[in-house]
Each structure stands twice: as structure tokens, then as C-alpha cells.
């Protein structure tokens, strides 16, 4: 296989088409048409030669069958119909050659039956064993064509189904035994089979470890490739995110708030990338929507918001309202409380969803909310009530504020 | 505060810059008696200095913080460990707590808050960050039937009492122990007792969720 491939590489380098079957132009498997294209000969000449060889004890026939099995179909002829009327030409050629052969036999030339049939059987066996490895179209020639073809063989070997391979191997073994017998190397057919079995066993012992090693190398090679790919992904991500942020931070080192916000945003992005499967998750659950809202408020008002969630469930209309109300509460805390951080805790339970937004800022007297603080009344309490939810505000001057939001189950 | 009352602290983290930063932030609030950058160094330093509290990074080569705790467990007077981490992953946090740490705080914590947490741990209390409280609530949320079958475990260890749950929820909401005590009408000591009970359950329970987290972490540390 390897040498065949490298010959092919060489052929391509010389500007000739590689050997490919052309069923659309051929009479049977398109082997002759392929050979003619490869060697730049007249197709009919090649066919006559082939049939002639076929007549010589059937060896040519076996070679044809082997080529049919082994040579891949040319890509340009794939899926195209076989050209019609070919059978007439095929019949003529075969008949004439058969006549020639008959004459030759008469003259006492040609090989005997005892050689012909074993060869046919053996070649069929070989075809059975090798066929699956060349079945799929070979990969486009590349610089490492030789190695690739070896991999192709191994990959194919993994796909071989055992019965076919065993049948093929038995056929080959039988053929070899019969040939040995007919050449009088072994005196009885049984002994010949024994000799072949021993040779095959030794050969198997030699070749199996090699195959195992190759397969293992292939596995580790693939693992290395995957690792390399992963590393490249990580490098690309770090370049696009962390390095950019670090550059920005260097530029803005005079503005501590800006720097803190940049670092915080980068931290958030990196965390979600590390823990949540690389891509930013869509905000289609309560927890992720709250996290996203918190991130937006953090970004806008430059204040860290610690988000802790327990449980999760998909968003619906009233939960969306809850998220919006929570966002408003976080915005209020960021804008008015003077606190240096905000805590958000959300718990999704059987009875419903509860959200707490807490700051440690100046607080206020809940009885004396100024009328212009519409955010609290409309955006939080009004919104929650419209969705049969609940909003409570606990605050005292100097002790910070906590907004509690609730939506029932269902 | 007299010099003797200050807890003696060893900082273990594989980032030298971070150790220096923590030391600077803690300043005079605690007595930093040593620091170490590897598991091996940490074990030696802790044995030599016998600190009250070890501030322990969760992620380190050669087994991380959990390995340090395991290797110090044989000591005559093992120190108390407070895990300090940038990690938000539940399995990291739960694993180090189950190895024996008395608490967990994130690296973004402020100096005074950290000193407060160190003081608490040195007195034998547990320190839960809001995030840890959230993890614990999550882990104990499912029905206790999900226990590992052949563990013969104590059913009491596998669930939280309503009061413990209530305390944890307040911690997750960002309340201090003092504020929790006032809101629930109990003493700070009682709050501390509840948190310590939760810590014990966290370390001893064979709840499926907790075991799974610990196992995952174990595999990860084998890998690295």
C-alpha cells in the first residue's frame, strides 16, 4: 500500500493522472479504462491485452479482479452511469481471446487446472481481506501522503468486519496450501494445509504486535493533536480577552475605578468561560438572567455585585418581571446607597422564587420615601404586584437596605 | 488588642505576589509567622511554626490545599485551616471543606474582613462566605433519599434543620452573624453553633451531591 501510494505521488508529480478505475467508461469495473488513461494508451488495446493475460491460466483474470477490488474509483467518474453498449464489445473481445486460448491449449501451452483454481481462490481471498481498506475514496494527496495512507489502512483495519477477514484469510491459506501441493512441495493436501497454518501463525505473531503498536501510536498521535488544538484555543481566547484587558488597564492606570471595573469584567468573562462551557450562556433561566442583569449594573455603575443562586428554572413572564425588578433594585443600591458592594441572593424552590438584594449603604426611612423615587414604587413594587408577586423593602438609616422579591410557583 | 491575642498565621499559596499582597493587607491585624509556596514547604513550615490558622490556597500543584490538610492531620496540635481561593467551582470549595478546612472565603475579600475571618476560625468557629452558603444550600436541597446506598450513613447528617437553613440563607444574602442573630432573635453564639453544625454535616455527610463533588475534585487533582 505504502509503495503504491508513493508511486502514485510520483506519478502526480510527473503530471500524469493517478491509477483510478473509470466505471463510466469501462466494460466491467473500468480497470482497463483506468490503466489506459494512466499509461496514455488506447483503451481497446489495453482490453485485448487484459483478456489475453486472462487467458493465460486465469492469472490475468485474477489480476483484473484484484485491481477491481483495490483500485479506487476516479472521483470524476463516481456516480455516473456506465456507458451503454459496452457489453457487445466485451463479448467480442472475450470470444476471440477464448478462441485463441483454446488453440493454445490444444498446442499444450497454458497452465493446468491445479494452478488456475488455487490462484483464483487466493486472489478472491486477498480481495476480501483488503477491499474495505480501499473502499472509501482516498484522501486528497498531501505532503505526507505516505503516512496518511498507512493511517488509512489502519483506520480501515479497525472497520474490517471479522467474518469477511477470516473467510478471506482461509481462502488465501487454502490457495497457498493447494499450490504447495500441486508443486509437490508437500506430499498430501493435509500436510500442505498444516505447513500453511504454521507459517500463517508465525507470520501473525510477527505482524500483530506491529499492528497493535501502530494503532497505539495512532491513538497517542491523535491525542497529541487534540491537546495541541485545545492549547491553541486557550491561547486564542486569552489573547482576545485577558491580554486586551491588560493592555487597557495599563493605559488607564491613572483611573482606579475604571481599572477595577475592567478587571472585574474580565474576571467575570473568564469565569464563565472556564466554568460554563466556553461560550457565554443564553440568559434563558432565572439564575443566568440575574447574573447577566447584575453584570450590566456592575458595568454601568462600577460597583461589585456578588451573585449567589440556589436552584434554577426556565424564565417565564412573571420571572422576567422578577429579574427586571431585581435589576432595578441593584441599580438603586448602586446609585443611592453609597455602599461599596451589593449582594444578590436568589433561591428557586418548590414554593417559588425569592430574590434578595442587599447593600450596606446609608439606608433610608421606608415611611418617608420621597415621591420622586419612582423606581422603587413603579419598577419594583408595581411590577411585582402586576405579576402576583411580592416586593418588600427593609431599610433603616445607617444600616443599609434589603429588597426582597417573591414570585409564587406556577 | 495585645500582641498575644493576635492569631499566628501561615499563608500558603503558590503565587508569591499574592502571599505578599495578603500579608500587606492583613498588616498588624494578625501575626503572620510564615508563608509557603508548595505543599512540601507548607507542611514543613506549619510543623515548625505551629500557627493557629493557616490561610490555604485551594489550587496548588501536587494536590492543592486539600493535600496540605491531609498531611498536617497527624500533627499533635493541627492548625485550623481557612481556604482562600479565586475559584468559584463548587467541587473545589466542597473538596477543601471536606478535607477539613473550617471555612472558605474568596480572594477578593478585604483585609479587615479577612482578619475577622481568621480570628473567628482561630476560635474554632466556621466561616462561610455567601457563595459557600449558596453551595451548601444547593447540595442539601435535594431530597435526602439520594444518599449513597451502602454507606450506612447517619440520616441526621444528610439534611439541614430548618434553623440551619435559615441561617445559611441569611449568610447567602450577605448578612453578618450579628445581623443574623438580631433578625432571628437568637444570640450570636447560637448562630455560630448552627454554622459549626452545618460545617460538621458538610464534612461528615455521605450525601450523594457532596461525595460526587469531592470525587470529581479528586480526579482532577490526580490529573494535574
PDB file of N, CA and C in Angstrom, chain A residues 193-263:
ATOM      1  N   UNK A 193      -1.734 -28.039   4.173  1.00  0.00           N
ATOM      2  CA  UNK A 193      -2.542 -27.120   4.986  1.00  0.00           C
ATOM      3  C   UNK A 193      -1.857 -26.874   6.320  1.00  0.00           C
ATOM      4  N   UNK A 194      -1.270 -27.960   6.888  1.00  0.00           N
ATOM      5  CA  UNK A 194      -0.558 -27.807   8.155  1.00  0.00           C
ATOM      6  C   UNK A 194       0.599 -26.834   8.029  1.00  0.00           C
ATOM      7  N   UNK A 195       1.393 -27.001   6.969  1.00  0.00           N
ATOM      8  CA  UNK A 195       2.533 -26.096   6.759  1.00  0.00           C
ATOM      9  C   UNK A 195       2.055 -24.654   6.679  1.00  0.00           C
ATOM     10  N   UNK A 196       1.005 -24.445   5.891  1.00  0.00           N
ATOM     11  CA  UNK A 196       0.498 -23.086   5.725  1.00  0.00           C
ATOM     12  C   UNK A 196       0.021 -22.526   7.055  1.00  0.00           C
ATOM     13  N   UNK A 197      -0.653 -23.363   7.837  1.00  0.00           N
ATOM     14  CA  UNK A 197      -1.171 -22.904   9.115  1.00  0.00           C
ATOM     15  C   UNK A 197      -0.031 -22.443  10.008  1.00  0.00           C
ATOM     16  N   UNK A 198       1.066 -23.219  10.033  1.00  0.00           N
ATOM     17  CA  UNK A 198       2.210 -22.831  10.877  1.00  0.00           C
ATOM     18  C   UNK A 198       2.816 -21.525  10.394  1.00  0.00           C
ATOM     19  N   UNK A 199       3.011 -21.449   9.071  1.00  0.00           N
ATOM     20  CA  UNK A 199       3.585 -20.210   8.518  1.00  0.00           C
ATOM     21  C   UNK A 199       2.694 -19.019   8.854  1.00  0.00           C
ATOM     22  N   UNK A 200       1.379 -19.218   8.683  1.00  0.00           N
ATOM     23  CA  UNK A 200       0.438 -18.123   8.947  1.00  0.00           C
ATOM     24  C   UNK A 200       0.485 -17.727  10.418  1.00  0.00           C
ATOM     25  N   UNK A 201       0.604 -18.745  11.282  1.00  0.00           N
ATOM     26  CA  UNK A 201       0.644 -18.457  12.716  1.00  0.00           C
ATOM     27  C   UNK A 201       1.863 -17.628  13.069  1.00  0.00           C
ATOM     28  N   UNK A 202       3.040 -18.056  12.560  1.00  0.00           N
ATOM     29  CA  UNK A 202       4.276 -17.319  12.833  1.00  0.00           C
ATOM     30  C   UNK A 202       4.162 -15.898  12.302  1.00  0.00           C
ATOM     31  N   UNK A 203       3.669 -15.808  11.072  1.00  0.00           N
ATOM     32  CA  UNK A 203       3.521 -14.501  10.454  1.00  0.00           C
ATOM     33  C   UNK A 203       2.601 -13.620  11.296  1.00  0.00           C
ATOM     34  N   UNK A 204       1.490 -14.226  11.779  1.00  0.00           N
ATOM     35  CA  UNK A 204       0.537 -13.489  12.619  1.00  0.00           C
ATOM     36  C   UNK A 204       1.211 -12.986  13.876  1.00  0.00           C
ATOM     37  N   UNK A 205       1.995 -13.849  14.513  1.00  0.00           N
ATOM     38  CA  UNK A 205       2.697 -13.461  15.747  1.00  0.00           C
ATOM     39  C   UNK A 205       3.618 -12.284  15.471  1.00  0.00           C
ATOM     40  N   UNK A 206       4.227 -12.287  14.274  1.00  0.00           N
ATOM     41  CA  UNK A 206       5.139 -11.196  13.953  1.00  0.00           C
ATOM     42  C   UNK A 206       4.387  -9.900  13.689  1.00  0.00           C
ATOM     43  N   UNK A 207       3.249 -10.044  12.998  1.00  0.00           N
ATOM     44  CA  UNK A 207       2.614  -8.824  12.494  1.00  0.00           C
ATOM     45  C   UNK A 207       1.622  -8.213  13.488  1.00  0.00           C
ATOM     46  N   UNK A 208       1.056  -9.040  14.382  1.00  0.00           N
ATOM     47  CA  UNK A 208       0.032  -8.494  15.284  1.00  0.00           C
ATOM     48  C   UNK A 208       0.596  -7.421  16.218  1.00  0.00           C
ATOM     49  N   UNK A 209       1.756  -7.674  16.866  1.00  0.00           N
ATOM     50  CA  UNK A 209       2.295  -6.622  17.729  1.00  0.00           C
ATOM     51  C   UNK A 209       2.570  -5.333  16.968  1.00  0.00           C
ATOM     52  N   UNK A 210       3.032  -5.524  15.723  1.00  0.00           N
ATOM     53  CA  UNK A 210       3.296  -4.339  14.919  1.00  0.00           C
ATOM     54  C   UNK A 210       2.015  -3.536  14.724  1.00  0.00           C
ATOM     55  N   UNK A 211       0.928  -4.248  14.412  1.00  0.00           N
ATOM     56  CA  UNK A 211      -0.349  -3.572  14.205  1.00  0.00           C
ATOM     57  C   UNK A 211      -0.813  -2.881  15.481  1.00  0.00           C
ATOM     58  N   UNK A 212      -0.660  -3.605  16.593  1.00  0.00           N
ATOM     59  CA  UNK A 212      -1.096  -3.028  17.870  1.00  0.00           C
ATOM     60  C   UNK A 212      -0.309  -1.751  18.143  1.00  0.00           C
ATOM     61  N   UNK A 213       1.014  -1.820  17.897  1.00  0.00           N
ATOM     62  CA  UNK A 213       1.853  -0.653  18.159  1.00  0.00           C
ATOM     63  C   UNK A 213       1.428   0.505  17.267  1.00  0.00           C
ATOM     64  N   UNK A 214       1.166   0.159  15.992  1.00  0.00           N
ATOM     65  CA  UNK A 214       0.754   1.216  15.071  1.00  0.00           C
ATOM     66  C   UNK A 214      -0.536   1.865  15.547  1.00  0.00           C
ATOM     67  N   UNK A 215      -1.480   1.027  15.959  1.00  0.00           N
ATOM     68  CA  UNK A 215      -2.774   1.548  16.400  1.00  0.00           C
ATOM     69  C   UNK A 215      -2.581   2.438  17.612  1.00  0.00           C
ATOM     70  N   UNK A 216      -1.682   1.999  18.526  1.00  0.00           N
ATOM     71  CA  UNK A 216      -1.452   2.783  19.743  1.00  0.00           C
ATOM     72  C   UNK A 216      -0.798   4.120  19.393  1.00  0.00           C
ATOM     73  N   UNK A 217       0.200   4.067  18.510  1.00  0.00           N
ATOM     74  CA  UNK A 217       0.838   5.312  18.063  1.00  0.00           C
ATOM     75  C   UNK A 217      -0.193   6.255  17.486  1.00  0.00           C
ATOM     76  N   UNK A 218      -1.072   5.677  16.695  1.00  0.00           N
ATOM     77  CA  UNK A 218      -2.107   6.468  16.058  1.00  0.00           C
ATOM     78  C   UNK A 218      -2.938   7.161  17.123  1.00  0.00           C
ATOM     79  N   UNK A 219      -3.308   6.399  18.179  1.00  0.00           N
ATOM     80  CA  UNK A 219      -4.122   6.961  19.262  1.00  0.00           C
ATOM     81  C   UNK A 219      -3.402   8.088  19.957  1.00  0.00           C
ATOM     82  N   UNK A 220      -2.116   7.881  20.272  1.00  0.00           N
ATOM     83  CA  UNK A 220      -1.416   8.929  21.017  1.00  0.00           C
ATOM     84  C   UNK A 220      -1.173  10.137  20.131  1.00  0.00           C
ATOM     85  N   UNK A 221      -0.963   9.860  18.847  1.00  0.00           N
ATOM     86  CA  UNK A 221      -0.790  10.967  17.915  1.00  0.00           C
ATOM     87  C   UNK A 221      -2.043  11.828  17.880  1.00  0.00           C
ATOM     88  N   UNK A 222      -3.172  11.132  17.838  1.00  0.00           N
ATOM     89  CA  UNK A 222      -4.441  11.857  17.788  1.00  0.00           C
ATOM     90  C   UNK A 222      -4.634  12.653  19.073  1.00  0.00           C
ATOM     91  N   UNK A 223      -4.303  12.025  20.225  1.00  0.00           N
ATOM     92  CA  UNK A 223      -4.454  12.721  21.499  1.00  0.00           C
ATOM     93  C   UNK A 223      -3.581  13.968  21.524  1.00  0.00           C
ATOM     94  N   UNK A 224      -2.355  13.823  21.002  1.00  0.00           N
ATOM     95  CA  UNK A 224      -1.453  14.976  20.986  1.00  0.00           C
ATOM     96  C   UNK A 224      -2.028  16.088  20.129  1.00  0.00           C
ATOM     97  N   UNK A 225      -2.625  15.661  19.004  1.00  0.00           N
ATOM     98  CA  UNK A 225      -3.208  16.657  18.110  1.00  0.00           C
ATOM     99  C   UNK A 225      -4.341  17.396  18.810  1.00  0.00           C
ATOM    100  N   UNK A 226      -5.178  16.631  19.542  1.00  0.00           N
ATOM    101  CA  UNK A 226      -6.303  17.249  20.242  1.00  0.00           C
ATOM    102  C   UNK A 226      -5.788  18.223  21.300  1.00  0.00           C
ATOM    103  N   UNK A 227      -4.727  17.780  22.030  1.00  0.00           N
ATOM    104  CA  UNK A 227      -4.155  18.673  23.050  1.00  0.00           C
ATOM    105  C   UNK A 227      -3.649  19.962  22.418  1.00  0.00           C
ATOM    106  N   UNK A 228      -2.993  19.806  21.304  1.00  0.00           N
ATOM    107  CA  UNK A 228      -2.437  20.973  20.621  1.00  0.00           C
ATOM    108  C   UNK A 228      -3.558  21.933  20.228  1.00  0.00           C
ATOM    109  N   UNK A 229      -4.637  21.340  19.722  1.00  0.00           N
ATOM    110  CA  UNK A 229      -5.809  22.123  19.310  1.00  0.00           C
ATOM    111  C   UNK A 229      -6.376  22.893  20.507  1.00  0.00           C
ATOM    112  N   UNK A 230      -6.517  22.173  21.636  1.00  0.00           N
ATOM    113  CA  UNK A 230      -7.043  22.788  22.858  1.00  0.00           C
ATOM    114  C   UNK A 230      -6.168  23.967  23.265  1.00  0.00           C
ATOM    115  N   UNK A 231      -4.846  23.720  23.241  1.00  0.00           N
ATOM    116  CA  UNK A 231      -3.917  24.749  23.672  1.00  0.00           C
ATOM    117  C   UNK A 231      -4.063  25.989  22.780  1.00  0.00           C
ATOM    118  N   UNK A 232      -4.221  25.735  21.494  1.00  0.00           N
ATOM    119  CA  UNK A 232      -4.370  26.850  20.568  1.00  0.00           C
ATOM    120  C   UNK A 232      -5.653  27.621  20.865  1.00  0.00           C
ATOM    121  N   UNK A 233      -6.731  26.896  21.202  1.00  0.00           N
ATOM    122  CA  UNK A 233      -7.998  27.554  21.541  1.00  0.00           C
ATOM    123  C   UNK A 233      -7.830  28.437  22.756  1.00  0.00           C
ATOM    124  N   UNK A 234      -7.169  27.876  23.784  1.00  0.00           N
ATOM    125  CA  UNK A 234      -6.983  28.634  25.021  1.00  0.00           C
ATOM    126  C   UNK A 234      -6.141  29.876  24.738  1.00  0.00           C
ATOM    127  N   UNK A 235      -5.059  29.684  23.963  1.00  0.00           N
ATOM    128  CA  UNK A 235      -4.195  30.817  23.653  1.00  0.00           C
ATOM    129  C   UNK A 235      -4.978  31.899  22.926  1.00  0.00           C
ATOM    130  N   UNK A 236      -5.810  31.470  21.973  1.00  0.00           N
ATOM    131  CA  UNK A 236      -6.580  32.437  21.207  1.00  0.00           C
ATOM    132  C   UNK A 236      -7.541  33.196  22.122  1.00  0.00           C
ATOM    133  N   UNK A 237      -8.168  32.437  23.022  1.00  0.00           N
ATOM    134  CA  UNK A 237      -9.121  33.085  23.915  1.00  0.00           C
ATOM    135  C   UNK A 237      -8.415  34.088  24.831  1.00  0.00           C
ATOM    136  N   UNK A 238      -7.294  33.671  25.406  1.00  0.00           N
ATOM    137  CA  UNK A 238      -6.578  34.566  26.316  1.00  0.00           C
ATOM    138  C   UNK A 238      -6.123  35.813  25.573  1.00  0.00           C
ATOM    139  N   UNK A 239      -5.718  35.628  24.348  1.00  0.00           N
ATOM    140  CA  UNK A 239      -5.273  36.773  23.581  1.00  0.00           C
ATOM    141  C   UNK A 239      -6.410  37.756  23.375  1.00  0.00           C
ATOM    142  N   UNK A 240      -7.567  37.228  23.009  1.00  0.00           N
ATOM    143  CA  UNK A 240      -8.702  38.106  22.727  1.00  0.00           C
ATOM    144  C   UNK A 240      -9.249  38.761  23.983  1.00  0.00           C
ATOM    145  N   UNK A 241      -9.087  38.125  25.131  1.00  0.00           N
ATOM    146  CA  UNK A 241      -9.732  38.664  26.321  1.00  0.00           C
ATOM    147  C   UNK A 241      -8.735  39.251  27.304  1.00  0.00           C
ATOM    148  N   UNK A 242      -7.957  38.376  27.933  1.00  0.00           N
ATOM    149  CA  UNK A 242      -7.117  38.824  29.043  1.00  0.00           C
ATOM    150  C   UNK A 242      -6.049  39.810  28.587  1.00  0.00           C
ATOM    151  N   UNK A 243      -5.391  39.502  27.492  1.00  0.00           N
ATOM    152  CA  UNK A 243      -4.312  40.385  27.045  1.00  0.00           C
ATOM    153  C   UNK A 243      -4.862  41.761  26.662  1.00  0.00           C
ATOM    154  N   UNK A 244      -6.028  41.765  26.014  1.00  0.00           N
ATOM    155  CA  UNK A 244      -6.650  43.051  25.655  1.00  0.00           C
ATOM    156  C   UNK A 244      -6.940  43.867  26.895  1.00  0.00           C
ATOM    157  N   UNK A 245      -7.517  43.189  27.907  1.00  0.00           N
ATOM    158  CA  UNK A 245      -7.870  43.896  29.134  1.00  0.00           C
ATOM    159  C   UNK A 245      -6.622  44.427  29.825  1.00  0.00           C
ATOM    160  N   UNK A 246      -5.572  43.613  29.854  1.00  0.00           N
ATOM    161  CA  UNK A 246      -4.331  44.059  30.497  1.00  0.00           C
ATOM    162  C   UNK A 246      -3.782  45.300  29.790  1.00  0.00           C
ATOM    163  N   UNK A 247      -3.876  45.315  28.473  1.00  0.00           N
ATOM    164  CA  UNK A 247      -3.408  46.478  27.731  1.00  0.00           C
ATOM    165  C   UNK A 247      -4.227  47.708  28.112  1.00  0.00           C
ATOM    166  N   UNK A 248      -5.555  47.522  28.196  1.00  0.00           N
ATOM    167  CA  UNK A 248      -6.434  48.628  28.577  1.00  0.00           C
ATOM    168  C   UNK A 248      -6.099  49.137  29.977  1.00  0.00           C
ATOM    169  N   UNK A 249      -5.843  48.176  30.876  1.00  0.00           N
ATOM    170  CA  UNK A 249      -5.550  48.555  32.263  1.00  0.00           C
ATOM    171  C   UNK A 249      -4.266  49.377  32.316  1.00  0.00           C
ATOM    172  N   UNK A 250      -3.269  48.991  31.527  1.00  0.00           N
ATOM    173  CA  UNK A 250      -2.028  49.768  31.514  1.00  0.00           C
ATOM    174  C   UNK A 250      -2.279  51.185  31.045  1.00  0.00           C
ATOM    175  N   UNK A 251      -3.142  51.330  30.048  1.00  0.00           N
ATOM    176  CA  UNK A 251      -3.426  52.656  29.512  1.00  0.00           C
ATOM    177  C   UNK A 251      -4.160  53.524  30.529  1.00  0.00           C
ATOM    178  N   UNK A 252      -5.008  52.880  31.324  1.00  0.00           N
ATOM    179  CA  UNK A 252      -5.855  53.672  32.219  1.00  0.00           C
ATOM    180  C   UNK A 252      -5.417  53.576  33.663  1.00  0.00           C
ATOM    181  N   UNK A 253      -4.153  53.333  33.900  1.00  0.00           N
ATOM    182  CA  UNK A 253      -3.712  53.065  35.268  1.00  0.00           C
ATOM    183  C   UNK A 253      -3.950  54.261  36.185  1.00  0.00           C
ATOM    184  N   UNK A 254      -4.236  55.434  35.623  1.00  0.00           N
ATOM    185  CA  UNK A 254      -4.494  56.599  36.463  1.00  0.00           C
ATOM    186  C   UNK A 254      -5.903  56.651  37.029  1.00  0.00           C
ATOM    187  N   UNK A 255      -6.796  55.764  36.534  1.00  0.00           N
ATOM    188  CA  UNK A 255      -8.195  55.834  36.981  1.00  0.00           C
ATOM    189  C   UNK A 255      -8.558  54.548  37.700  1.00  0.00           C
ATOM    190  N   UNK A 256      -8.396  54.549  39.016  1.00  0.00           N
ATOM    191  CA  UNK A 256      -8.580  53.302  39.786  1.00  0.00           C
ATOM    192  C   UNK A 256      -9.960  52.663  39.583  1.00  0.00           C
ATOM    193  N   UNK A 257     -10.999  53.471  39.538  1.00  0.00           N
ATOM    194  CA  UNK A 257     -12.352  52.908  39.388  1.00  0.00           C
ATOM    195  C   UNK A 257     -12.504  52.183  38.062  1.00  0.00           C
ATOM    196  N   UNK A 258     -11.972  52.828  37.037  1.00  0.00           N
ATOM    197  CA  UNK A 258     -12.032  52.259  35.699  1.00  0.00           C
ATOM    198  C   UNK A 258     -11.270  50.932  35.656  1.00  0.00           C
ATOM    199  N   UNK A 259     -10.091  50.930  36.281  1.00  0.00           N
ATOM    200  CA  UNK A 259      -9.254  49.737  36.297  1.00  0.00           C
ATOM    201  C   UNK A 259      -9.967  48.600  37.031  1.00  0.00           C
ATOM    202  N   UNK A 260     -10.563  48.921  38.171  1.00  0.00           N
ATOM    203  CA  UNK A 260     -11.274  47.904  38.938  1.00  0.00           C
ATOM    204  C   UNK A 260     -12.416  47.323  38.114  1.00  0.00           C
ATOM    205  N   UNK A 261     -13.121  48.200  37.405  1.00  0.00           N
ATOM    206  CA  UNK A 261     -14.259  47.736  36.609  1.00  0.00           C
ATOM    207  C   UNK A 261     -13.787  46.834  35.474  1.00  0.00           C
ATOM    208  N   UNK A 262     -12.685  47.230  34.842  1.00  0.00           N
ATOM    209  CA  UNK A 262     -12.141  46.412  33.756  1.00  0.00           C
ATOM    210  C   UNK A 262     -11.740  45.034  34.277  1.00  0.00           C
ATOM    211  N   UNK A 263     -11.041  45.047  35.415  1.00  0.00           N
ATOM    212  CA  UNK A 263     -10.582  43.776  35.982  1.00  0.00           C
ATOM    213  C   UNK A 263     -11.767  42.904  36.354  1.00  0.00           C
TER     214      UNK A 263
END
